[in-house]
């Protein structure tokens, strides 16, 4: 039997960051991850990349994680444009907020590895294992699949949307599947793309481009599950032909490196904690990724939970009622962002002619109002 103050299940971007933050508080921390990642030696990017907003970058910097990312595979971006097909463009520039960038694009694995390396320097005990059983009494005992017995006063579930920790804790979820899948394709362009990300809202779903390092970029295509399935069955040539027909003209000349699709679901845990188990990241909430906010919300969960632990956690104590402070703060913010994404999703799906015209003028109407743009931008980048 091994004893810890805190056990974190799931060493993805959010769980590994939580383990580093918890260890920094001086708590004996264990991290259980079913598949520890290896650094990629391929020059080509992984399919899974994310937009990290400024608030996340600043927090990861304070934890000493951001400086451990492989900077050659990072791409800061300075401008973000959105528009409805046929309508006027709304552009946000980093100058609006006085910051040098709006955020950065990086492979998920780049952050995950940097966070795990930080955990190692902070003395976190890492297990490449999965959770088999969880018994909660005064202390919680976790049995791993390989038969290890670990105990702790607090278990943090960071094991993603299908969280086993959430199931063991008996916490239900509310949500639905979107009638849309997301196709991601990493592309190699014939020249480095500008440090600008853009998204066009089309009746079939948004189409977007994220600049990555060197000449790489990520093409994002939301559409019906059937359409996405067909696209994935096409040859590279046919797929690119479709992409050039559908995407706005600014899509650069490119070859496809890798592609894959993801079903999209909204899911919200009915509670963020129960007894001595607490949920963070996708284990607590998944949202539509059109605004690239999922992992940023998860990292904010880490920041607030860590602050709550710093104020209240006493190793060995079994009544963790104060976790409600974390829940109260994060539930409200996560729900607000989820609802905003749902409003954008529904507004984009409805195709009455009048509504389409309204949408076409909406973005352009905001464009001249710098104070309003600054407010919206600050909300998106979290500062
Ligand atoms: C198409 C798409 C694009 C996205 N783009 C963005 C974006 O640009 N910006 C953004 O902020 N968000 C984005 N997101 C959302 C983002 O990917 C997620 O919010 C984020 O990955 C959640 O991180 P997590 O660590 O909470 O969960 P996960 O990434 O799911 O990690 C969970 C970890 O737990 C481990 N695990 C699972 N079960 C067990 C177990 N039983 N025992 C031990 N370990 C276990 C897994 O191996 C994994 O490492 C996107 C999502 C999608 C689908």
Coordinates of C-alpha atoms and ligand atoms in Angstrom, one line a residue:
X1 CA 0.0 0.0 0.0
X2 CA 1.4 3.4 -1.0
X3 CA 0.1 6.6 0.7
X4 CA -0.3 10.0 -1.0
X5 CA -2.1 13.3 -0.2
X6 CA -3.6 13.5 -3.7
X7 CA -4.0 11.0 -6.5
X8 CA -4.7 12.3 -10.0
X9 CA -6.2 9.9 -12.5
X10 CA -5.5 10.9 -16.1
X11 CA -2.3 12.5 -17.2
X12 CA -3.6 14.4 -20.2
X13 CA -2.9 18.1 -20.6
X14 CA -5.2 19.0 -17.7
X15 CA -4.3 16.2 -15.3
X16 CA -0.6 16.5 -15.8
X17 CA -0.8 20.2 -15.2
X18 CA -2.9 19.6 -12.0
X19 CA -0.3 17.1 -10.7
X20 CA 2.5 19.7 -11.2
X21 CA 0.4 22.4 -9.5
X22 CA -0.5 20.1 -6.6
X23 CA 3.2 19.0 -6.1
X24 CA 4.2 22.7 -6.1
X25 CA 1.9 23.2 -3.0
X26 CA 4.2 20.6 -1.3
X27 CA 1.5 17.8 -1.4
X28 CA 2.5 14.2 -1.9
X29 CA 1.1 13.6 -5.4
X30 CA 0.6 10.5 -7.5
X31 CA -0.4 10.7 -11.2
X32 CA -1.9 7.7 -12.9
X33 CA -1.9 7.7 -16.8
X34 CA -2.8 4.8 -19.0
X35 CA -0.4 5.7 -21.8
X36 CA 2.5 8.1 -21.0
X37 CA 3.4 10.0 -24.2
X38 CA 6.8 10.0 -26.0
X39 CA 8.3 13.0 -27.6
X40 CA 7.7 13.0 -31.3
X41 CA 10.8 12.9 -33.5
X42 CA 8.7 13.2 -36.7
X43 CA 9.1 16.7 -38.3
X44 CA 5.4 16.5 -39.0
X45 CA 2.8 17.7 -36.5
X46 CA 0.5 15.4 -34.6
X47 CA -3.1 15.6 -35.7
X48 CA -4.3 16.8 -32.2
X49 CA -3.4 20.4 -31.8
X50 CA -5.0 23.1 -29.6
X51 CA -5.3 26.8 -29.4
X52 CA -3.9 27.9 -26.0
X53 CA -5.2 31.3 -24.9
X54 CA -3.1 33.9 -23.2
X55 CA -4.5 33.2 -19.8
X56 CA -3.5 29.5 -20.1
X57 CA 0.0 30.4 -21.4
X58 CA 0.5 32.8 -18.4
X59 CA -0.7 30.2 -15.9
X60 CA 1.4 27.5 -17.4
X61 CA 4.3 29.9 -17.3
X62 CA 3.9 30.5 -13.6
X63 CA 4.0 26.7 -13.1
X64 CA 7.2 26.5 -15.1
X65 CA 5.5 24.3 -17.7
X66 CA 5.3 26.6 -20.7
X67 CA 9.1 27.1 -20.9
X68 CA 9.5 23.3 -21.2
X69 CA 7.4 23.1 -24.4
X70 CA 9.4 22.5 -27.5
X71 CA 9.3 26.1 -28.9
X72 CA 10.2 25.0 -32.4
X73 CA 6.8 23.3 -32.6
X74 CA 4.8 26.3 -31.2
X75 CA 3.1 29.0 -33.2
X76 CA 1.9 32.2 -31.7
X77 CA -0.9 34.0 -33.4
X78 CA -1.7 37.7 -33.5
X79 CA -4.9 38.0 -35.4
X80 CA -8.2 36.2 -35.5
X81 CA -10.9 36.7 -38.1
X82 CA -14.5 35.4 -38.3
X83 CA -17.3 36.0 -40.8
X84 CA -20.5 34.5 -42.1
X85 CA -20.2 33.2 -45.6
X86 CA -21.0 36.1 -47.9
X87 CA -20.8 38.6 -45.0
X88 CA -18.3 41.1 -43.7
X89 CA -15.3 40.1 -41.6
X90 CA -14.7 40.7 -37.9
X91 CA -11.0 40.9 -37.1
X92 CA -9.4 40.9 -33.7
X93 CA -5.8 42.0 -33.4
X94 CA -3.5 41.5 -30.4
X95 CA -2.8 45.3 -30.4
X96 CA -6.4 45.7 -29.1
X97 CA -5.4 44.3 -25.7
X98 CA -1.8 45.6 -25.7
X99 CA -0.4 42.0 -25.7
X100 CA 2.1 40.7 -28.1
X101 CA -0.1 37.7 -29.2
X102 CA -3.6 36.3 -28.7
X103 CA -2.3 32.8 -27.8
X104 CA -0.5 30.0 -29.4
X105 CA -1.1 26.8 -31.3
X106 CA 0.7 23.6 -30.2
X107 CA 0.3 19.9 -30.4
X108 CA -1.5 18.5 -27.4
X109 CA 1.4 16.1 -26.8
X110 CA 3.8 19.0 -26.6
X111 CA 2.0 20.4 -23.6
X112 CA 1.3 17.0 -22.0
X113 CA 5.0 16.1 -22.2
X114 CA 6.1 19.4 -20.8
X115 CA 3.7 19.0 -17.9
X116 CA 4.8 15.5 -17.2
X117 CA 8.5 16.5 -17.2
X118 CA 7.6 19.3 -14.7
X119 CA 5.9 16.7 -12.5
X120 CA 9.1 14.6 -12.6
X121 CA 11.3 17.5 -11.4
X122 CA 8.7 18.2 -8.6
X123 CA 8.8 14.6 -7.3
X124 CA 5.3 13.5 -8.5
X125 CA 5.1 9.7 -8.4
X126 CA 4.0 8.5 -11.9
X127 CA 2.3 5.3 -12.7
X128 CA 1.6 4.1 -16.2
X129 CA -1.6 2.2 -15.2
X130 CA -5.3 2.5 -15.1
X131 CA -7.9 2.6 -12.4
X132 CA -9.6 -0.7 -11.5
X133 CA -11.5 0.1 -8.3
X134 CA -12.1 3.0 -6.0
X135 CA -13.3 2.6 -2.4
X136 CA -14.1 5.8 -0.4
X137 CA -14.1 5.9 3.3
X138 CA -12.1 8.3 5.5
X139 CA -9.3 7.8 3.0
X140 CA -9.9 6.7 -0.5
X141 CA -8.2 3.5 -1.7
X142 CA -7.5 3.2 -5.4
X143 CA -6.7 -0.3 -6.9
X144 CA -4.9 -0.1 -10.2
X145 CA -5.3 -2.6 -13.1
X146 CA -1.8 -4.0 -12.3
X147 CA -2.9 -4.6 -8.7
X148 CA -1.2 -1.6 -6.9
X149 CA -3.0 -0.3 -3.9
X150 CA -2.8 3.5 -3.4
X151 CA -4.5 5.6 -0.8
X152 CA -5.1 9.4 -0.5
X153 CA -7.3 12.0 1.1
X154 CA -8.3 13.4 -2.3
X155 CA -8.8 11.8 -5.7
X156 CA -8.9 14.1 -8.7
X157 CA -10.6 12.8 -11.9
X158 CA -8.8 14.2 -15.0
X159 CA -9.5 11.1 -17.1
X160 CA -11.4 12.7 -19.9
X161 CA -15.0 12.6 -21.2
X162 CA -15.5 8.9 -20.4
X163 CA -14.2 9.4 -16.9
X164 CA -14.0 6.2 -14.8
X165 CA -13.4 8.3 -11.7
X166 CA -16.7 10.1 -12.3
X167 CA -18.5 6.7 -12.7
X168 CA -16.9 5.3 -9.5
X169 CA -18.0 8.4 -7.7
X170 CA -21.6 8.0 -8.9
X171 CA -21.7 11.4 -10.6
X172 CA -24.1 11.6 -13.5
X173 CA -23.9 13.9 -16.6
X174 CA -26.3 15.9 -18.7
X175 CA -25.7 16.6 -22.4
X176 CA -26.2 15.7 -26.0
X177 CA -24.5 14.9 -29.2
X178 CA -24.2 17.6 -31.8
X179 CA -25.4 16.7 -35.3
X180 CA -22.0 17.6 -36.5
X181 CA -18.6 16.0 -36.6
X182 CA -15.2 17.7 -36.9
X183 CA -12.6 16.7 -39.5
X184 CA -9.1 17.8 -38.7
X185 CA -6.4 17.6 -41.4
X186 CA -2.8 18.7 -40.9
X187 CA -1.5 20.2 -44.2
X188 CA 1.9 21.3 -45.5
X189 CA 1.5 24.5 -47.4
X190 CA 3.8 25.8 -50.2
X191 CA 4.8 28.7 -47.9
X192 CA 4.6 29.5 -44.2
X193 CA 1.1 30.7 -43.4
X194 CA 0.6 34.1 -41.6
X195 CA 0.2 34.1 -37.8
X196 CA -3.5 34.5 -38.2
X197 CA -6.4 32.1 -37.6
X198 CA -9.7 32.5 -39.4
X199 CA -13.1 30.8 -39.4
X200 CA -15.9 31.1 -41.9
X201 CA -19.4 30.1 -40.8
X202 CA -21.2 28.2 -43.5
X203 CA -24.7 26.6 -43.4
X204 CA -23.1 23.2 -43.2
X205 CA -20.8 24.2 -40.3
X206 CA -17.7 26.4 -39.7
X207 CA -14.5 26.0 -41.8
X208 CA -11.3 27.2 -40.2
X209 CA -7.5 27.3 -40.5
X210 CA -5.0 27.3 -37.7
X211 CA -1.4 28.2 -38.5
X212 CA 1.2 25.7 -37.1
X213 CA 5.0 25.8 -37.1
X214 CA 7.1 26.0 -40.3
X215 CA 4.8 25.5 -43.4
X216 CA 2.3 23.4 -41.5
X217 CA -1.3 24.3 -40.7
X218 CA -4.5 22.6 -39.5
X219 CA -7.6 22.7 -41.5
X220 CA -10.9 22.3 -39.6
X221 CA -14.0 21.2 -41.2
X222 CA -17.3 20.9 -39.4
X223 CA -20.1 19.1 -41.2
X224 CA -22.7 16.3 -40.9
X225 CA -21.3 12.9 -39.7
X226 CA -22.2 11.4 -43.1
X227 CA -20.4 14.1 -45.1
X228 CA -17.3 13.8 -42.9
X229 CA -17.3 10.0 -43.3
X230 CA -17.4 10.5 -47.1
X231 CA -14.6 13.1 -47.0
X232 CA -12.4 10.7 -45.1
X233 CA -12.9 8.0 -47.7
X234 CA -11.7 10.2 -50.6
X235 CA -8.2 10.1 -52.1
X236 CA -5.9 13.0 -51.2
X237 CA -6.5 14.6 -54.6
X238 CA -10.4 14.4 -54.4
X239 CA -10.3 15.6 -50.8
X240 CA -8.2 18.7 -51.6
X241 CA -10.4 19.4 -54.6
X242 CA -13.5 19.4 -52.3
X243 CA -11.6 21.5 -49.8
X244 CA -10.7 24.2 -52.4
X245 CA -14.4 24.2 -53.6
X246 CA -15.8 24.6 -50.1
X247 CA -13.2 26.6 -48.1
X248 CA -12.7 30.4 -48.7
X249 CA -10.2 31.5 -51.3
X250 CA -7.5 32.1 -48.8
X251 CA -6.9 28.4 -48.2
X252 CA -3.2 28.1 -49.3
X253 CA -1.9 25.5 -51.8
X254 CA -1.1 22.4 -49.7
X255 CA -0.7 18.7 -49.4
X256 CA -2.5 16.6 -46.8
X257 CA -0.3 15.1 -44.1
X258 CA -2.9 13.3 -41.9
X259 CA -6.6 13.6 -41.3
X260 CA -9.1 12.2 -38.8
X261 CA -12.6 13.0 -37.4
X262 CA -14.1 13.5 -34.0
X263 CA -17.8 13.2 -32.9
X264 CA -18.8 16.3 -30.9
X265 CA -20.8 16.2 -27.7
X266 CA -21.7 18.6 -24.9
X267 CA -21.5 16.9 -21.5
X268 CA -21.6 18.5 -18.1
X269 CA -21.1 16.6 -14.8
X270 CA -24.1 17.0 -12.5
X271 CA -21.7 17.7 -9.7
X272 CA -18.0 18.6 -9.7
X273 CA -17.2 16.7 -6.4
X274 CA -18.6 14.0 -4.2
X275 CA -17.1 13.1 -0.8
X276 CA -13.3 13.1 -1.6
X277 CA -13.4 12.9 -5.3
X278 CA -13.3 16.0 -7.5
X279 CA -13.5 16.4 -11.3
X280 CA -11.5 18.7 -13.7
X281 CA -11.2 19.2 -17.4
X282 CA -13.1 17.0 -19.9
X283 CA -14.1 14.7 -17.0
X284 CA -16.3 17.5 -15.8
X285 CA -17.3 19.2 -19.1
X286 CA -16.9 18.9 -22.8
X287 CA -18.0 21.7 -25.2
X288 CA -18.2 22.3 -28.9
X289 CA -14.6 23.1 -30.0
X290 CA -15.5 25.9 -32.6
X291 CA -13.9 28.6 -30.3
X292 CA -11.0 26.4 -29.1
X293 CA -11.9 26.7 -25.4
X294 CA -12.0 23.1 -24.0
X295 CA -8.5 22.8 -22.7
X296 CA -8.4 26.4 -21.6
X297 CA -11.5 25.8 -19.4
X298 CA -9.7 22.7 -18.0
X299 CA -6.6 24.7 -17.2
X300 CA -8.7 27.3 -15.4
X301 CA -10.2 24.5 -13.4
X302 CA -6.7 23.5 -12.3
X303 CA -5.9 27.1 -11.3
X304 CA -9.0 27.5 -9.2
X305 CA -8.9 24.0 -7.7
X306 CA -5.2 24.5 -6.7
X307 CA -6.1 27.8 -5.1
X308 CA -8.9 26.1 -3.1
X309 CA -6.5 23.3 -2.0
X310 CA -3.9 25.9 -0.9
X311 CA -6.5 27.6 1.3
X312 CA -8.2 24.5 2.8
X313 CA -6.6 21.2 2.3
X314 CA -5.3 19.4 5.3
X315 CA -3.8 16.0 4.6
X316 CA -5.7 13.2 6.3
X317 CA -8.9 15.2 6.7
X318 CA -11.9 13.4 5.3
X319 CA -14.6 16.2 5.2
X320 CA -13.8 18.1 2.0
X321 CA -17.0 20.2 2.0
X322 CA -15.0 23.3 1.0
X323 CA -14.6 21.8 -2.5
X324 CA -17.9 23.5 -3.1
X325 CA -16.0 26.8 -3.5
X326 CA -14.2 25.3 -6.5
X327 CA -17.4 23.9 -7.9
X328 CA -19.4 27.1 -7.5
X329 CA -16.8 29.2 -9.3
X330 CA -16.0 26.8 -12.1
X331 CA -19.5 25.5 -12.8
X332 CA -20.8 29.0 -13.4
X333 CA -18.0 29.9 -15.8
X334 CA -18.0 26.6 -17.7
X335 CA -21.7 26.7 -18.1
X336 CA -21.6 30.3 -19.5
X337 CA -19.0 29.2 -22.1
X338 CA -21.0 26.1 -23.0
X339 CA -24.1 28.1 -23.4
X340 CA -22.4 30.6 -25.6
X341 CA -21.0 27.8 -27.9
X342 CA -24.5 26.3 -28.1
X343 CA -26.0 29.6 -29.1
X344 CA -23.4 30.0 -31.9
X345 CA -24.0 26.4 -32.9
X346 CA -27.8 26.8 -33.1
X347 CA -27.6 30.2 -34.8
X348 CA -25.3 28.6 -37.4
X349 CA -27.6 25.6 -38.0
X350 CA -30.8 27.7 -38.7
X351 CA -31.0 28.7 -42.3
X352 CA -34.1 31.0 -42.7
X353 CA -33.2 33.6 -45.3
X354 CA -33.8 36.5 -42.9
X355 CA -31.6 34.9 -40.3
X356 CA -28.8 34.3 -42.7
X357 CA -28.9 38.0 -43.7
X358 CA -28.8 39.0 -40.1
X359 CA -25.8 36.8 -39.5
X360 CA -24.1 38.2 -42.5
X361 CA -24.3 41.7 -41.1
X362 CA -23.7 40.7 -37.5
X363 CA -19.9 40.4 -37.5
X364 CA -19.4 43.4 -39.8
X365 CA -21.6 45.5 -37.5
X366 CA -19.3 44.8 -34.5
X367 CA -16.1 45.6 -36.5
X368 CA -16.0 49.4 -36.0
X369 CA -16.6 49.2 -32.2
X370 CA -13.2 48.8 -30.7
X371 CA -14.3 48.9 -27.0
X372 CA -16.8 46.1 -27.6
X373 CA -14.3 44.1 -29.7
X374 CA -11.7 44.5 -26.9
X375 CA -14.3 43.1 -24.3
X376 CA -15.1 40.1 -26.5
X377 CA -11.4 39.5 -27.2
X378 CA -10.5 39.7 -23.5
X379 CA -13.2 37.1 -22.7
X380 CA -11.9 34.7 -25.4
X381 CA -8.2 35.0 -24.4
X382 CA -9.0 35.0 -20.7
X383 CA -7.2 38.2 -19.6
Ligands
LIG1 C1 -11.7 18.3 -32.7 C2 -11.3 19.0 -31.4 C3 -10.6 20.2 -31.4 C4 -10.3 20.8 -30.2 N1 -9.5 22.0 -30.2 C5 -9.3 22.6 -29.1 C6 -8.6 23.9 -29.1 O1 -8.1 24.4 -30.1 N2 -8.4 24.5 -27.9 C7 -8.9 24.0 -26.7 O2 -8.8 24.7 -25.6 N3 -9.6 22.8 -26.7 C8 -9.8 22.1 -27.8 N4 -10.4 20.9 -27.8 C9 -10.8 20.4 -26.5 C10 -9.6 19.7 -25.8 O3 -9.0 18.8 -26.7 C11 -10.0 19.0 -24.6 O4 -10.8 19.9 -23.8 C12 -8.8 18.5 -23.8 O5 -8.1 17.5 -24.5 C13 -9.2 18.0 -22.4 O6 -8.1 17.6 -21.7 P1 -8.2 16.6 -20.5 O7 -6.8 16.4 -20.0 O8 -9.2 17.1 -19.5 O9 -8.8 15.2 -21.1 P2 -8.1 14.2 -22.2 O10 -7.3 15.0 -23.2 O11 -9.2 13.3 -22.6 O12 -7.1 13.4 -21.3 C14 -7.5 12.4 -20.4 C15 -6.2 11.5 -20.1 O13 -6.6 10.5 -19.1 C16 -6.1 9.3 -19.5 N5 -7.0 8.3 -19.0 C17 -8.3 8.0 -19.5 N6 -8.9 7.0 -18.8 C18 -7.9 6.6 -17.9 C19 -7.9 5.6 -16.9 N7 -9.0 4.9 -16.6 N8 -6.8 5.5 -16.1 C20 -5.7 6.3 -16.3 N9 -5.7 7.2 -17.3 C21 -6.8 7.4 -18.0 C22 -6.0 9.4 -21.1 O14 -5.0 8.5 -21.6 C23 -5.6 10.8 -21.3 O15 -4.2 11.0 -21.3 C24 -10.7 20.3 -29.0 C25 -11.5 19.1 -29.0 C26 -11.8 18.4 -30.2 C27 -12.6 17.2 -30.1

